[in-house]
Amino acid sequence: MDRKGGIYHLLGKVGHKNFQYGYSLLKEENLHPGQLPLLILLWKEEGLSQRELAHKMGIKPSTLNVTIGRLEKNGFIRKESDPKDQRKSLIYFTEEGKRTFRVLKKRMDCLQMQILDAFSEEEKKEFCRLLTKFCDCLDEQMQEIENGKG
């Protein structure tokens, strides 16, 4: 593959188009793409502290503070005092937040189905296998960098 049509070029194009589509979906619901990772995490596990959420997301709690503030202001999430430790707040979806996330998830799932309909079952499996292999290779490279070999 030449540089113009290389794998990173293609991944960039796919990422950009995915971002554009996602941004338009989120904008309709008064959300920003940077807020989506938190919402996905909350969908899987509510009632975590800001520190726990930040750790799971791989960011600093102070970075997450702005996102939580905006989502709370817009009525998507709420904070409740931890019954075991009143100094901590636990983060939960509001009913509006749950409704909004269900709508977004349904639309994203629908898009994924529409896109994957263009692939045969064999192509879907191969595509997933190749993307997984690509991620594994990147993980190995990152590990080498962290170990000082890169």
Coordinates of N, CA, C and O in Angstrom, one line a residue:
M1 N 0.8 -1.2 0.0 CA 0.0 0.0 0.0 C 0.9 1.2 0.0 O 1.8 1.3 0.8
D2 N 0.5 2.2 -0.8 CA 1.3 3.4 -0.8 C 0.8 4.3 0.3 O -0.2 4.1 0.9
R3 N 1.5 5.4 0.5 CA 1.2 6.3 1.7 C -0.2 6.9 1.5 O -0.9 7.1 2.5
K4 N -0.6 7.3 0.3 CA -1.9 7.9 0.1 C -3.0 7.0 0.4 O -4.1 7.4 0.9
G5 N -2.9 5.7 0.2 CA -3.9 4.8 0.4 C -3.6 3.8 1.5 O -4.2 2.7 1.6
G6 N -2.7 4.2 2.4 CA -2.3 3.3 3.5 C -3.3 3.1 4.5 O -4.4 3.8 4.6
I7 N -3.0 2.2 5.4 CA -4.0 1.8 6.5 C -4.4 3.0 7.4 O -5.5 3.2 7.8
Y8 N -3.4 3.8 7.7 CA -3.7 4.9 8.6 C -4.5 6.0 7.9 O -5.4 6.6 8.5
H9 N -4.3 6.1 6.6 CA -5.2 7.0 5.8 C -6.6 6.5 5.8 O -7.6 7.3 6.1
L10 N -6.8 5.2 5.6 CA -8.2 4.7 5.6 C -8.8 4.7 7.0 O -10.0 5.1 7.2
L11 N -8.0 4.4 8.0 CA -8.5 4.5 9.4 C -8.9 6.0 9.7 O -9.9 6.2 10.4
G12 N -8.1 6.9 9.3 CA -8.4 8.3 9.5 C -9.7 8.7 8.8 O -10.5 9.4 9.4
K13 N -9.9 8.3 7.6 CA -11.2 8.6 6.9 C -12.4 8.0 7.6 O -13.4 8.7 7.8
V14 N -12.2 6.7 8.0 CA -13.4 6.1 8.7 C -13.6 6.8 10.0 O -14.8 7.1 10.4
G15 N -12.6 7.1 10.8 CA -12.7 7.8 12.0 C -13.4 9.1 11.9 O -14.3 9.5 12.6
H16 N -13.0 9.9 10.8 CA -13.5 11.2 10.6 C -15.0 11.1 10.2 O -15.8 11.9 10.7
K17 N -15.4 10.2 9.3 CA -16.8 10.1 8.9 C -17.6 9.6 10.1 O -18.7 10.1 10.3
N18 N -17.1 8.7 10.9 CA -17.8 8.2 12.1 C -18.0 9.4 13.1 O -19.1 9.5 13.7
F19 N -16.9 10.2 13.3 CA -17.1 11.4 14.2 C -18.1 12.3 13.6 O -18.9 12.8 14.4
Q20 N -18.1 12.6 12.3 CA -19.1 13.5 11.8 C -20.5 13.0 12.0 O -21.4 13.8 12.4
Y21 N -20.7 11.8 11.8 CA -22.1 11.2 12.0 C -22.4 11.2 13.5 O -23.5 11.7 13.8
G22 N -21.5 10.8 14.3 CA -21.8 10.8 15.7 C -22.0 12.2 16.3 O -22.9 12.4 17.1
Y23 N -21.3 13.2 15.8 CA -21.4 14.6 16.2 C -22.8 15.1 15.9 O -23.5 15.7 16.7
S24 N -23.3 14.7 14.6 CA -24.6 15.2 14.3 C -25.7 14.5 15.1 O -26.7 15.2 15.5
L25 N -25.5 13.3 15.4 CA -26.5 12.6 16.3 C -26.5 13.2 17.7 O -27.6 13.5 18.2
L26 N -25.4 13.4 18.2 CA -25.3 13.9 19.6 C -25.8 15.4 19.7 O -26.4 15.7 20.7
K27 N -25.5 16.2 18.6 CA -25.9 17.6 18.6 C -27.4 17.7 18.7 O -27.9 18.6 19.4
E28 N -28.1 16.7 18.1 CA -29.6 16.7 18.1 C -30.1 16.6 19.6 O -31.2 17.0 19.9
E29 N -29.3 15.9 20.4 CA -29.7 15.6 21.8 C -29.0 16.5 22.8 O -29.0 16.3 24.0
N30 N -28.3 17.6 22.3 CA -27.6 18.6 23.1 C -26.5 17.9 23.9 O -26.2 18.2 25.0
L31 N -25.7 17.1 23.2 CA -24.6 16.4 23.7 C -23.4 16.7 22.9 O -23.5 17.1 21.7
H32 N -22.2 16.4 23.4 CA -20.9 16.6 22.7 C -20.2 15.2 22.7 O -20.3 14.4 23.6
P33 N -19.4 14.9 21.6 CA -18.7 13.6 21.5 C -17.9 13.3 22.7 O -17.7 12.2 23.1
G34 N -17.3 14.3 23.3 CA -16.4 14.1 24.5 C -17.2 13.5 25.7 O -16.6 13.0 26.6
Q35 N -18.5 13.7 25.7 CA -19.4 13.2 26.8 C -19.8 11.8 26.6 O -20.2 11.1 27.6
L36 N -19.7 11.3 25.4 CA -20.2 9.9 25.1 C -19.4 8.8 25.9 O -20.1 7.9 26.4
P37 N -18.1 8.9 26.0 CA -17.4 7.8 26.8 C -18.0 7.7 28.3 O -18.2 6.6 28.8
L38 N -18.3 8.8 28.9 CA -18.8 8.8 30.2 C -20.2 8.2 30.2 O -20.6 7.4 31.1
L39 N -21.0 8.6 29.3 CA -22.4 8.0 29.2 C -22.4 6.5 29.0 O -23.2 5.8 29.6
I40 N -21.5 6.1 28.1 CA -21.4 4.6 27.8 C -21.0 3.9 29.1 O -21.6 2.9 29.5
L41 N -20.0 4.4 29.8 CA -19.6 3.8 31.1 C -20.7 3.8 32.1 O -20.9 2.8 32.8
L42 N -21.4 4.9 32.2 CA -22.5 5.0 33.2 C -23.6 4.0 32.8 O -24.3 3.4 33.7
W43 N -23.8 3.8 31.5 CA -24.8 2.8 31.0 C -24.5 1.4 31.5 O -25.4 0.7 31.9
K44 N -23.2 1.1 31.5 CA -22.8 -0.2 32.0 C -22.7 -0.3 33.5 O -23.0 -1.4 34.0
E45 N -22.4 0.8 34.2 CA -22.3 0.7 35.6 C -22.5 2.1 36.3 O -21.6 3.0 36.2
E46 N -23.7 2.3 36.8 CA -24.0 3.6 37.5 C -23.5 3.5 39.0 O -23.2 2.4 39.5
G47 N -23.6 4.6 39.6 CA -23.3 4.7 41.0 C -21.8 4.7 41.4 O -21.4 4.3 42.5
L48 N -21.0 5.1 40.4 CA -19.5 5.2 40.7 C -19.2 6.6 41.1 O -19.9 7.6 40.7
S49 N -18.1 6.8 41.8 CA -17.6 8.1 42.2 C -16.9 8.7 41.0 O -16.5 8.0 40.0
Q50 N -16.7 10.0 41.0 CA -16.0 10.7 40.0 C -14.5 10.1 39.8 O -14.1 9.9 38.7
R51 N -13.9 9.8 40.9 CA -12.6 9.2 40.9 C -12.6 7.8 40.2 O -11.7 7.5 39.4
E52 N -13.6 7.0 40.5 CA -13.7 5.7 39.9 C -14.0 5.8 38.4 O -13.4 5.1 37.6
L53 N -14.9 6.7 38.0 CA -15.2 6.9 36.6 C -13.9 7.4 35.9 O -13.6 6.9 34.8
A54 N -13.2 8.3 36.4 CA -12.0 8.9 35.8 C -11.0 7.8 35.6 O -10.3 7.6 34.6
H55 N -10.8 6.9 36.7 CA -9.8 5.8 36.6 C -10.2 4.9 35.4 O -9.4 4.5 34.6
K56 N -11.5 4.5 35.3 CA -11.9 3.6 34.3 C -11.8 4.2 32.9 O -11.6 3.5 31.9
M57 N -11.9 5.5 32.8 CA -11.8 6.2 31.5 C -10.3 6.5 31.2 O -10.0 7.0 30.1
G58 N -9.4 6.4 32.2 CA -8.0 6.7 32.0 C -7.7 8.2 31.9 O -6.8 8.6 31.1
I59 N -8.5 9.0 32.6 CA -8.3 10.4 32.7 C -8.3 10.9 34.1 O -8.6 10.2 35.0
K60 N -7.9 12.2 34.3 CA -7.8 12.7 35.7 C -9.2 13.1 36.1 O -10.0 13.6 35.3
P61 N -9.5 13.0 37.4 CA -10.8 13.4 37.9 C -11.2 14.9 37.6 O -12.3 15.2 37.3
S62 N -10.1 15.7 37.7 CA -10.4 17.1 37.4 C -10.8 17.3 35.9 O -11.6 18.2 35.6
T63 N -10.3 16.5 35.0 CA -10.7 16.6 33.6 C -12.2 16.2 33.5 O -12.9 16.8 32.7
L64 N -12.6 15.2 34.2 CA -13.9 14.7 34.1 C -14.9 15.7 34.8 O -16.1 15.7 34.4
N65 N -14.4 16.5 35.7 CA -15.3 17.4 36.4 C -16.1 18.3 35.5 O -17.3 18.5 35.7
V66 N -15.5 18.8 34.4 CA -16.2 19.7 33.5 C -17.3 18.9 32.8 O -18.5 19.4 32.6
T67 N -17.0 17.7 32.3 CA -18.0 16.9 31.6 C -19.2 16.6 32.5 O -20.4 16.7 32.1
I68 N -18.9 16.2 33.7 CA -20.0 15.9 34.7 C -20.8 17.1 35.0 O -22.0 17.1 35.0
G69 N -20.2 18.3 35.1 CA -20.9 19.5 35.3 C -21.9 19.8 34.2 O -23.0 20.2 34.5
R70 N -21.4 19.7 33.0 CA -22.3 20.0 31.8 C -23.4 19.0 31.7 O -24.6 19.4 31.4
L71 N -23.1 17.7 31.9 CA -24.2 16.7 31.8 C -25.2 16.9 32.9 O -26.4 16.7 32.7
E72 N -24.7 17.3 34.1 CA -25.7 17.5 35.2 C -26.5 18.8 34.9 O -27.7 18.8 35.1
K73 N -25.9 19.8 34.4 CA -26.6 21.1 34.1 C -27.7 20.8 33.1 O -28.8 21.4 33.1
N74 N -27.4 20.0 32.1 CA -28.4 19.7 31.0 C -29.4 18.6 31.4 O -30.2 18.2 30.6
G75 N -29.3 18.1 32.6 CA -30.3 17.1 33.1 C -30.1 15.7 32.7 O -31.1 14.9 32.8
F76 N -28.9 15.3 32.3 CA -28.7 13.9 31.9 C -28.2 13.0 33.0 O -28.4 11.8 33.0
I77 N -27.5 13.6 34.0 CA -27.0 12.8 35.1 C -27.3 13.6 36.4 O -27.6 14.8 36.4
R78 N -27.1 12.9 37.5 CA -27.3 13.5 38.8 C -26.3 12.9 39.8 O -25.8 11.8 39.6
K79 N -25.9 13.7 40.8 CA -25.0 13.2 41.8 C -25.8 13.0 43.1 O -26.8 13.7 43.4
E80 N -25.4 11.9 43.8 CA -26.0 11.6 45.1 C -24.9 11.3 46.0 O -23.9 10.7 45.7
S81 N -25.1 11.7 47.3 CA -24.1 11.4 48.3 C -24.0 9.9 48.5 O -25.0 9.2 48.5
D82 N -22.8 9.5 48.7 CA -22.5 8.0 49.0 C -23.0 7.8 50.4 O -22.5 8.4 51.3
P83 N -23.9 6.8 50.6 CA -24.4 6.5 51.9 C -23.3 6.1 52.9 O -23.4 6.2 54.1
K84 N -22.2 5.5 52.3 CA -21.1 5.0 53.2 C -20.1 6.1 53.5 O -19.3 6.0 54.5
D85 N -20.0 7.1 52.7 CA -19.0 8.2 52.8 C -19.6 9.5 52.3 O -19.6 9.7 51.1
Q86 N -20.2 10.3 53.1 CA -20.9 11.5 52.7 C -20.0 12.5 52.0 O -20.5 13.4 51.3
R87 N -18.7 12.3 52.0 CA -17.8 13.2 51.3 C -17.8 12.9 49.8 O -17.3 13.8 49.1
K88 N -18.2 11.7 49.4 CA -18.1 11.3 48.0 C -19.5 11.5 47.4 O -20.5 11.3 48.1
S89 N -19.5 11.8 46.1 CA -20.8 11.8 45.3 C -20.7 10.7 44.4 O -19.6 10.4 43.8
L90 N -21.8 10.0 44.2 CA -21.9 8.9 43.2 C -22.7 9.5 42.0 O -23.7 10.3 42.2
I91 N -22.4 9.0 40.8 CA -23.0 9.6 39.6 C -24.0 8.6 39.0 O -23.7 7.4 38.9
Y92 N -25.2 9.1 38.7 CA -26.3 8.3 38.1 C -26.9 9.0 37.0 O -26.9 10.2 36.9
F93 N -27.5 8.2 36.1 CA -28.4 8.8 35.0 C -29.7 9.4 35.7 O -30.2 8.8 36.6
T94 N -30.2 10.4 35.1 CA -31.5 10.9 35.4 C -32.4 10.1 34.4 O -31.9 9.4 33.5
E95 N -33.7 10.2 34.6 CA -34.7 9.5 33.7 C -34.5 10.0 32.3 O -34.5 9.3 31.3
E96 N -34.3 11.4 32.2 CA -34.1 12.0 30.9 C -32.8 11.5 30.2 O -32.7 11.3 29.0
G97 N -31.7 11.3 31.0 CA -30.5 10.8 30.6 C -30.6 9.4 30.0 O -30.1 9.1 29.0
K98 N -31.4 8.6 30.7 CA -31.6 7.2 30.3 C -32.4 7.2 29.0 O -32.0 6.4 28.1
R99 N -33.4 8.0 28.9 CA -34.2 8.1 27.7 C -33.3 8.5 26.5 O -33.4 7.9 25.4
T100 N -32.6 9.5 26.7 CA -31.7 10.1 25.6 C -30.7 9.0 25.2 O -30.5 8.8 24.0
F101 N -30.1 8.3 26.2 CA -29.1 7.3 25.8 C -29.7 6.2 25.1 O -29.1 5.7 24.1
R102 N -30.9 5.8 25.5 CA -31.6 4.7 24.7 C -31.8 5.1 23.3 O -31.6 4.3 22.4
V103 N -32.2 6.3 23.1 CA -32.5 6.8 21.7 C -31.2 6.8 20.9 O -31.1 6.3 19.8
L104 N -30.1 7.3 21.5 CA -28.8 7.3 20.8 C -28.3 5.9 20.5 O -27.8 5.6 19.4
K105 N -28.4 5.0 21.5 CA -28.0 3.6 21.3 C -28.7 2.9 20.2 O -28.2 2.3 19.4
K106 N -30.0 3.2 20.2 CA -30.9 2.5 19.1 C -30.5 3.1 17.8 O -30.3 2.3 16.8
R107 N -30.2 4.4 17.6 CA -29.8 4.9 16.4 C -28.4 4.4 15.9 O -28.2 4.2 14.8
M108 N -27.5 4.3 16.9 CA -26.1 3.9 16.6 C -26.2 2.4 16.2 O -25.5 2.0 15.3
D109 N -27.0 1.6 16.9 CA -27.1 0.2 16.6 C -27.7 0.0 15.2 O -27.3 -0.9 14.4
C110 N -28.7 0.8 14.9 CA -29.3 0.8 13.5 C -28.3 1.1 12.4 O -28.3 0.4 11.4
L111 N -27.5 2.1 12.7 CA -26.5 2.5 11.7 C -25.5 1.3 11.5 O -25.1 1.0 10.4
Q112 N -25.1 0.8 12.6 CA -24.1 -0.4 12.5 C -24.7 -1.5 11.7 O -24.1 -2.1 10.9
M113 N -26.0 -1.8 12.0 CA -26.7 -2.9 11.2 C -26.7 -2.6 9.7 O -26.5 -3.4 8.9
Q114 N -27.0 -1.3 9.4 CA -27.1 -0.9 8.0 C -25.8 -1.0 7.3 O -25.7 -1.5 6.2
I115 N -24.7 -0.6 8.0 CA -23.4 -0.7 7.4 C -23.0 -2.2 7.3 O -22.5 -2.6 6.2
L116 N -23.2 -3.0 8.3 CA -22.8 -4.4 8.3 C -23.6 -5.2 7.3 O -23.1 -6.3 6.9
D117 N -24.8 -4.7 6.9 CA -25.6 -5.4 5.9 C -24.9 -5.5 4.6 O -25.2 -6.3 3.8
A118 N -23.9 -4.6 4.4 CA -23.1 -4.6 3.1 C -22.1 -5.7 3.1 O -21.5 -5.9 2.0
F119 N -21.9 -6.3 4.2 CA -20.8 -7.4 4.3 C -21.5 -8.8 4.5 O -22.5 -8.9 5.1
S120 N -20.8 -9.8 3.9 CA -21.3 -11.1 4.1 C -20.9 -11.5 5.6 O -20.1 -10.8 6.2
E121 N -21.4 -12.6 6.1 CA -21.1 -13.1 7.4 C -19.6 -13.4 7.5 O -18.9 -13.0 8.5
E122 N -19.0 -14.0 6.5 CA -17.6 -14.3 6.4 C -16.8 -13.0 6.5 O -15.8 -12.9 7.2
E123 N -17.2 -11.9 5.7 CA -16.5 -10.7 5.7 C -16.6 -10.0 7.1 O -15.6 -9.4 7.6
K124 N -17.7 -10.1 7.8 CA -17.9 -9.5 9.1 C -16.9 -10.1 10.1 O -16.2 -9.4 10.8
K125 N -16.8 -11.4 10.0 CA -15.9 -12.1 10.9 C -14.4 -11.8 10.6 O -13.7 -11.5 11.6
E126 N -14.1 -11.7 9.4 CA -12.7 -11.4 9.0 C -12.4 -9.9 9.3 O -11.3 -9.6 9.8
F127 N -13.4 -9.0 9.1 CA -13.2 -7.6 9.5 C -12.9 -7.5 11.0 O -11.9 -6.8 11.4
C128 N -13.7 -8.1 11.8 CA -13.5 -8.1 13.3 C -12.2 -8.7 13.7 O -11.5 -8.2 14.5
R129 N -11.8 -9.8 13.0 CA -10.6 -10.5 13.3 C -9.4 -9.6 13.0 O -8.5 -9.4 13.8
L130 N -9.4 -8.9 11.8 CA -8.3 -8.0 11.4 C -8.2 -6.8 12.3 O -7.1 -6.4 12.7
L131 N -9.4 -6.2 12.7 CA -9.3 -5.0 13.6 C -8.8 -5.4 15.0 O -8.0 -4.7 15.6
T132 N -9.2 -6.6 15.4 CA -8.7 -7.1 16.7 C -7.2 -7.3 16.7 O -6.4 -6.9 17.6
K133 N -6.7 -7.9 15.6 CA -5.3 -8.1 15.4 C -4.5 -6.8 15.3 O -3.5 -6.6 15.9
F134 N -5.1 -5.8 14.6 CA -4.5 -4.5 14.6 C -4.4 -3.8 16.0 O -3.3 -3.3 16.3
C135 N -5.5 -3.9 16.7 CA -5.4 -3.4 18.1 C -4.4 -4.1 19.0 O -3.7 -3.5 19.8
D136 N -4.3 -5.4 18.8 CA -3.4 -6.2 19.6 C -1.9 -5.8 19.3 O -1.1 -5.6 20.1
C137 N -1.7 -5.6 18.0 CA -0.3 -5.1 17.5 C 0.0 -3.7 18.1 O 1.1 -3.5 18.6
L138 N -1.0 -2.8 18.1 CA -0.8 -1.5 18.7 C -0.5 -1.6 20.2 O 0.3 -0.9 20.8
D139 N -1.3 -2.5 20.9 CA -1.0 -2.7 22.3 C 0.4 -3.2 22.6 O 1.1 -2.8 23.5
E140 N 0.9 -4.1 21.7 CA 2.2 -4.6 21.9 C 3.3 -3.5 21.7 O 4.2 -3.4 22.4
Q141 N 3.0 -2.7 20.7 CA 3.9 -1.5 20.4 C 3.9 -0.5 21.6 O 5.0 -0.1 22.0
M142 N 2.8 -0.3 22.2 CA 2.7 0.6 23.3 C 3.4 0.0 24.5 O 4.1 0.8 25.2
Q143 N 3.2 -1.3 24.7 CA 3.9 -1.9 25.8 C 5.4 -1.8 25.7 O 6.1 -1.6 26.6
E144 N 5.9 -2.0 24.4 CA 7.4 -1.8 24.2 C 7.8 -0.4 24.5 O 8.9 -0.2 25.1
I145 N 7.0 0.6 24.1 CA 7.4 2.0 24.4 C 7.4 2.2 25.9 O 8.4 2.8 26.4
E146 N 6.4 1.7 26.6 CA 6.4 1.8 28.1 C 7.5 1.1 28.8 O 8.0 1.6 29.8
N147 N 8.0 0.0 28.2 CA 9.1 -0.7 28.7 C 10.5 -0.1 28.3 O 11.5 -0.7 28.6
G148 N 10.4 0.9 27.5 CA 11.7 1.6 27.1 C 12.4 0.9 25.9 O 13.5 1.2 25.6
K149 N 11.7 0.1 25.2 CA 12.3 -0.6 24.0 C 11.9 0.1 22.7 O 12.5 -0.3 21.7
G150 N 11.0 1.0 22.7 CA 10.5 1.6 21.5 C 11.3 2.8 21.1 O 11.4 3.3 20.1

